[in-house]
mmCIF file of C-alpha atoms in Angstrom:
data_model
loop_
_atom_site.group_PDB
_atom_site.id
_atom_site.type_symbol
_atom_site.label_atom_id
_atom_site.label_comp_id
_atom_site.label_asym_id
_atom_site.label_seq_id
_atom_site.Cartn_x
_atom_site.Cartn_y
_atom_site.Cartn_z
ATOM 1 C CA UNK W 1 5.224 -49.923 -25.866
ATOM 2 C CA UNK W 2 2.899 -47.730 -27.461
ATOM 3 C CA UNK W 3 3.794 -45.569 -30.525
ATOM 4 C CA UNK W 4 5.952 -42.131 -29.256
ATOM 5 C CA UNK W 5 6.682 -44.672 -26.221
ATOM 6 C CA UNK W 6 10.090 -44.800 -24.504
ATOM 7 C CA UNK W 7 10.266 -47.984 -21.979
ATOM 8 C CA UNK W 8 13.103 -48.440 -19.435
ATOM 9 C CA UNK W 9 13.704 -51.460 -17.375
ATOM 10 C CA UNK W 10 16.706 -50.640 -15.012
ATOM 11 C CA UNK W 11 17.609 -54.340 -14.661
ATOM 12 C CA UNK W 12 20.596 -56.072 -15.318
ATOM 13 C CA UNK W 13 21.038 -59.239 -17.193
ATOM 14 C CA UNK W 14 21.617 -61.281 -13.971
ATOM 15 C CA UNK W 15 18.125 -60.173 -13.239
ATOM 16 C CA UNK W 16 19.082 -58.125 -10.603
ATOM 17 C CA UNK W 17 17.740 -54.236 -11.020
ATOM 18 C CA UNK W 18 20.044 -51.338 -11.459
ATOM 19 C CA UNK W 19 19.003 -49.164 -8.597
ATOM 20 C CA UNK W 20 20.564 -45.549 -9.700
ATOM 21 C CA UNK W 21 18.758 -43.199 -11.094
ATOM 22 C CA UNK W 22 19.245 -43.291 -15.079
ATOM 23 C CA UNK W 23 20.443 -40.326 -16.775
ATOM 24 C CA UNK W 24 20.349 -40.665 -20.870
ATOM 25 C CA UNK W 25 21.069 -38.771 -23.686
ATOM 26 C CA UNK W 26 18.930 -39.342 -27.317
ATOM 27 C CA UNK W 27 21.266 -39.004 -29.732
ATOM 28 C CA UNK W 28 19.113 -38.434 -32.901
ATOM 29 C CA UNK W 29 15.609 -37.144 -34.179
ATOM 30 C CA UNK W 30 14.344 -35.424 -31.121
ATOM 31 C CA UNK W 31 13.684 -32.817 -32.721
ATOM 32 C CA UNK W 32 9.785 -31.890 -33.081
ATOM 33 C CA UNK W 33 9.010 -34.946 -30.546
ATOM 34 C CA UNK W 34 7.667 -35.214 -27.168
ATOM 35 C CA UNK W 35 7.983 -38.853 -26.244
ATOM 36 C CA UNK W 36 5.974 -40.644 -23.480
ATOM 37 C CA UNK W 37 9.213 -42.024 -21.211
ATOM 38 C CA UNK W 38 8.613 -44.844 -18.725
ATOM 39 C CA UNK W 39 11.131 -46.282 -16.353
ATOM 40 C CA UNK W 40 10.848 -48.922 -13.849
ATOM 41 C CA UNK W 41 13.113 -48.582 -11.525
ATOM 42 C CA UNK W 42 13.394 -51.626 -9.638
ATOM 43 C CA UNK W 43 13.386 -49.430 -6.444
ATOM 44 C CA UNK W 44 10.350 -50.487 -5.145
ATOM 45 C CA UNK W 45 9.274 -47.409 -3.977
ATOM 46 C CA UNK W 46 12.360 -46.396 -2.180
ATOM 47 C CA UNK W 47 12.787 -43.020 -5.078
ATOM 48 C CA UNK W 48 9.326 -41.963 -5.501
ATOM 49 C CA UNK W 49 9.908 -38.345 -4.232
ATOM 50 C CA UNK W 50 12.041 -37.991 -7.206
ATOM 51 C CA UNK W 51 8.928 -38.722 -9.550
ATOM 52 C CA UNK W 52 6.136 -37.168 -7.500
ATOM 53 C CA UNK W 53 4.616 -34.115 -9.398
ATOM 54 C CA UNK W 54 4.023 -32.164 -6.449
ATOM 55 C CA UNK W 55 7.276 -32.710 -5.257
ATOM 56 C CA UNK W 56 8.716 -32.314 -1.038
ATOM 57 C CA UNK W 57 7.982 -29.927 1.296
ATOM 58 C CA UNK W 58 11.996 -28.691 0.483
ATOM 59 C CA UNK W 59 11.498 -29.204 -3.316
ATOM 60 C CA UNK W 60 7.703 -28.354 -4.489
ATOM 61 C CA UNK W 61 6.983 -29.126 -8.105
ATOM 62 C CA UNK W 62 10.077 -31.129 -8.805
ATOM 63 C CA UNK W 63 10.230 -32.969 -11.966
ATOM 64 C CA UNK W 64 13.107 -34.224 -14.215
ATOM 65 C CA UNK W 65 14.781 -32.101 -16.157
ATOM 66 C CA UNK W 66 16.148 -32.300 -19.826
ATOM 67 C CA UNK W 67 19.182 -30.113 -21.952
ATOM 68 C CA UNK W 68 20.370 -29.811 -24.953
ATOM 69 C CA UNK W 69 23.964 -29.053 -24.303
ATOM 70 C CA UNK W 70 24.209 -30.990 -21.175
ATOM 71 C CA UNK W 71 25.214 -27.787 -19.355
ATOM 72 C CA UNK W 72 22.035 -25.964 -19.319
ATOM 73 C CA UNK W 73 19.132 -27.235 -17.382
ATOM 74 C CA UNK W 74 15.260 -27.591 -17.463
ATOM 75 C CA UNK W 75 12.157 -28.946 -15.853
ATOM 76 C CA UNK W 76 10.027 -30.755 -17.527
ATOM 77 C CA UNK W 77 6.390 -29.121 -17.212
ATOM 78 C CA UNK W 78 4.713 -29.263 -13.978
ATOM 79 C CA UNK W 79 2.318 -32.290 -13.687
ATOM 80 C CA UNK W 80 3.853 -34.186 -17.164
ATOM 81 C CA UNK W 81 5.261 -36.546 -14.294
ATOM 82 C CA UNK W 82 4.257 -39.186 -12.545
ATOM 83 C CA UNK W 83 4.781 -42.261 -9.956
ATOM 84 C CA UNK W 84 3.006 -45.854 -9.989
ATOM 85 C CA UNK W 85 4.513 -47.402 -6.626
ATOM 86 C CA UNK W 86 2.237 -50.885 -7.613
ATOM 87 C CA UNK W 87 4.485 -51.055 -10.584
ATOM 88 C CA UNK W 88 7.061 -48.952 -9.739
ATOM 89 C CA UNK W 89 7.244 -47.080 -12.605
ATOM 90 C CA UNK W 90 7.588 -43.306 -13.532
ATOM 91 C CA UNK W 91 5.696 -42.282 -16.912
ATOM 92 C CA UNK W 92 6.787 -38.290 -18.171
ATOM 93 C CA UNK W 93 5.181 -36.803 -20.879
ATOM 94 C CA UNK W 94 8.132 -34.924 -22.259
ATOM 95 C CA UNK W 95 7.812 -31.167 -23.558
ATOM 96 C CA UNK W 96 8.127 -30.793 -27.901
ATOM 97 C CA UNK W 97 11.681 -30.927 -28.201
ATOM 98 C CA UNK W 98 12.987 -28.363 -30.225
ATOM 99 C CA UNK W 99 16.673 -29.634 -31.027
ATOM 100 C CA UNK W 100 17.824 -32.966 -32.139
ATOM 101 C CA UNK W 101 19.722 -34.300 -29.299
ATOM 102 C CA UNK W 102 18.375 -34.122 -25.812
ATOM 103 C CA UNK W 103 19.996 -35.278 -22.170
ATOM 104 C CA UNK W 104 17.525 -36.446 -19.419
ATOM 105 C CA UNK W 105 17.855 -36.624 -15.812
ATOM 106 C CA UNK W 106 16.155 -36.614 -12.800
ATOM 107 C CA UNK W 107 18.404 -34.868 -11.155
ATOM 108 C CA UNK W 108 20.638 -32.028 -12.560
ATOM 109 C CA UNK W 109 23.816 -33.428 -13.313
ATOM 110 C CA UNK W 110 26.745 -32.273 -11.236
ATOM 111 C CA UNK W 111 29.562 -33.180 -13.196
ATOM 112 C CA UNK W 112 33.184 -34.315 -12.574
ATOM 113 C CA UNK W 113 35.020 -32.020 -15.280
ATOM 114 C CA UNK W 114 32.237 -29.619 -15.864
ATOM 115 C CA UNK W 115 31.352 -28.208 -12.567
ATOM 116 C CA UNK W 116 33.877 -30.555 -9.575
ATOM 117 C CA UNK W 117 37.091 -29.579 -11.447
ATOM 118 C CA UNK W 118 36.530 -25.773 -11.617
ATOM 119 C CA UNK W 119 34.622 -25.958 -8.284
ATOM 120 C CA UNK W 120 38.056 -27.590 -6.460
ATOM 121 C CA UNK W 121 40.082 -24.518 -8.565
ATOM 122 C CA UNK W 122 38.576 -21.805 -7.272
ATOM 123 C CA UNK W 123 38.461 -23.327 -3.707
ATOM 124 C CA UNK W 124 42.143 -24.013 -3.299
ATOM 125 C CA UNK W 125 42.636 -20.752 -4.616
ATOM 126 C CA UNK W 126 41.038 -19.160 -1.727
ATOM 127 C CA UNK W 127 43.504 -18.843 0.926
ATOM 128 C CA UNK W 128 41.418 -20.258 3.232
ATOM 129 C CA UNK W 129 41.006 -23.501 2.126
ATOM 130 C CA UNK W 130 43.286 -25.798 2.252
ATOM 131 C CA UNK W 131 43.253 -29.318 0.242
ATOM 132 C CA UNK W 132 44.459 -32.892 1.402
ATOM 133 C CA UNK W 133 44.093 -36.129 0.353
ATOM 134 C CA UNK W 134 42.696 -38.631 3.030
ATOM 135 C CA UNK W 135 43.430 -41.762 0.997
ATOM 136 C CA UNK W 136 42.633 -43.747 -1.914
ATOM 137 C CA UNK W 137 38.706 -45.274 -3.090
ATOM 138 C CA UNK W 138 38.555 -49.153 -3.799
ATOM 139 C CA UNK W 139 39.097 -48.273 -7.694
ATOM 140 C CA UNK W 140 42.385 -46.247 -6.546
ATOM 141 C CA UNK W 141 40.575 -42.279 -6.803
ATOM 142 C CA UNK W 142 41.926 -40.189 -4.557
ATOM 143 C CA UNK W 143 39.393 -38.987 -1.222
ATOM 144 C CA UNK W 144 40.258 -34.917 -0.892
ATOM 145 C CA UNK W 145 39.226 -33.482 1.747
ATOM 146 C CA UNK W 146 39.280 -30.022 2.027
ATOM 147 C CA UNK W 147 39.979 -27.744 5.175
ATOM 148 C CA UNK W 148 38.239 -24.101 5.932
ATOM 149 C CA UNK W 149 39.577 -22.299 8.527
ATOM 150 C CA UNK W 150 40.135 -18.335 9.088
ATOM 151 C CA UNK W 151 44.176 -18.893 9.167
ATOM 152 C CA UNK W 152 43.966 -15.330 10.336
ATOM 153 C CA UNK W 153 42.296 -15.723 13.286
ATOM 154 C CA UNK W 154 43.460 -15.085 16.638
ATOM 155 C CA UNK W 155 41.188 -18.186 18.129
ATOM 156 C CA UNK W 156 43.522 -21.314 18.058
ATOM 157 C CA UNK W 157 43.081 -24.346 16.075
ATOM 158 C CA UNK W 158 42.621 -26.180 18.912
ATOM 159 C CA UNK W 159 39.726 -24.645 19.924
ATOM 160 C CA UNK W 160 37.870 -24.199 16.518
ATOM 161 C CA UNK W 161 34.864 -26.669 16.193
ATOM 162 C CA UNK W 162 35.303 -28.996 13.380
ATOM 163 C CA UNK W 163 32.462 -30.606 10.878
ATOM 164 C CA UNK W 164 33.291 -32.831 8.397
ATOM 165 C CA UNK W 165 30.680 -32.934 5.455
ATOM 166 C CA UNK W 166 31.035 -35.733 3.046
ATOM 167 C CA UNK W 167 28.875 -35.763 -0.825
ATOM 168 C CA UNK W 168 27.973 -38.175 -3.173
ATOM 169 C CA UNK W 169 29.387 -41.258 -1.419
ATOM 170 C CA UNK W 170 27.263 -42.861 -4.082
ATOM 171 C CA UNK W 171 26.752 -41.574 -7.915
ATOM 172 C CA UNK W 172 23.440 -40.456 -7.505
ATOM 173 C CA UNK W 173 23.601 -38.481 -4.625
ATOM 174 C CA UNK W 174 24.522 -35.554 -7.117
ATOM 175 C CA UNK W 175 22.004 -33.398 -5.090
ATOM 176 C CA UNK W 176 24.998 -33.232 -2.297
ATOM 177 C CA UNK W 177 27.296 -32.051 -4.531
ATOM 178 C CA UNK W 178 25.076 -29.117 -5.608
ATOM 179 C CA UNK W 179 24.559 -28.716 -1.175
ATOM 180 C CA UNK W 180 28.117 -28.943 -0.885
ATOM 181 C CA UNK W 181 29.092 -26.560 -3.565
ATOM 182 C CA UNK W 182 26.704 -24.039 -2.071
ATOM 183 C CA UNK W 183 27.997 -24.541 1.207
ATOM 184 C CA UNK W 184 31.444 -23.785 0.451
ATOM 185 C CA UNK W 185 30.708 -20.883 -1.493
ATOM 186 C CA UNK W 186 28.894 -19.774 1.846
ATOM 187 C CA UNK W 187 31.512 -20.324 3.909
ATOM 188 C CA UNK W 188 34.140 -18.665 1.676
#
C-alpha cells in the first residue's frame, strides 16, 4: 500500500472471506491524518450499495461514517467514497481527523449496551408493552420478543391483527435495529 494507505482484506486464515461489514477503531495518531482506507470485502458485489457515493433511492449520498467517542456519528464527505465491483474493493478518502482515536463504520453502530439496553428500558416501562422470552440462540442468548397492544382497548385480543417484526438476525443488519427502534417509538 501506498504511503497514508490503509489496506483491508476481510479474509480469514482458512482462506475463506469474512463477509460482515468491518467496523474498526484506530487507536493512536489519527490526529491531523486523513488516510486513504481500502477494504476488500470478499462480497463479490453482494454490499456495493453500502459503498456507492450516490447512495439508494431510500438513502442518497450514503457514505461511512467515523466518531470519536463511538457515540456520536458522522459521514464521511460526499463523493470521498467509492466501489470497484472488478476487485471488489471500497477505497474512502477519509476527512483530516482532528482527534487521536477514531471509530469507522459503514453503518452507524447500534449497540448492545449503548442504545438496545436503554431502548428495552424504556419499552417495558411503557405499559403497553409487554416483554417475553421466546427461547434461547445457539450460543444460549435469550430471543425477547416484545408485545404492543392497547391493553385498554375494548376490541378483543382475539381479533387484533398481529405482525411480528424480527432485527438483526445477523450482526450487520444494524440498520434494522435503528428501523425497529423507530418503529416502536412510533407505535408507543
Amino acid at each position: 500500500s501506498a504511503p497514508n494507505t490503509i489496506q483491508i482484506d476481510a479474509e480469514l486464515e482458512n482462506g475463506k472471506t469474512y463477509t460482515h461489514t468491518p467496523y474498526f477503531k484506530i487507536q493512536q495518531d489519527a490526529l491531523g491524518k486523513n488516510p486513504i482506507f481500502k477494504i476488500r470485502s470478499g462480497w463479490g458485489g453482494y454490499h456495493s450499495y453500502l459503498y456507492n457515493p450516490t447512495g439508494t433511492p431510500d438513502t442518497p449520498n450514503a457514505s461511512w461514517v467515523y466518531s470519536y467517542d463511538n457515540i456520536n456519528w458522522v459521514r464521511f464527505p460526499v463523493g470521498s467514497t467509492h466501489y470497484d465491483l472488478a476487485s471488489d474493493t471500497t477505497t474512502m478518502q477519509s476527512p483530516v481527523f482532528t482527534q487521536n482515536i477514531v471509530y469507522i463504520s459503514p453503518l452507524i453502530p447500534y449497540g448492545y449496551t449503548t442504545d438496545y439496553m436503554s431502548d428495552k428500558a424504556r419499552w417495558v416501562a411503557n405499559p403497553n408493552v409487554t416483554l417475553s422470552t421466546l427461547g434461547a440462540s445457539v450460543e444460549g442468548r435469550p430471543i425477547e420478543l416484545f408485545t404492543i397492544t392497547n391493553a385498554g382497548s375494548s376490541v378483543p385480543e382475539a381479533n387484533k391483527k398481529v405482525y411480528f417484526i424480527i432485527r438483526s438476525g445477523h450482526p450487520i443488519e444494524q440498520h434494522t435495529s435503528w428501523r425497529l427502534r423507530g418503529m416502536i417509538d412510533w407505535a408507543l
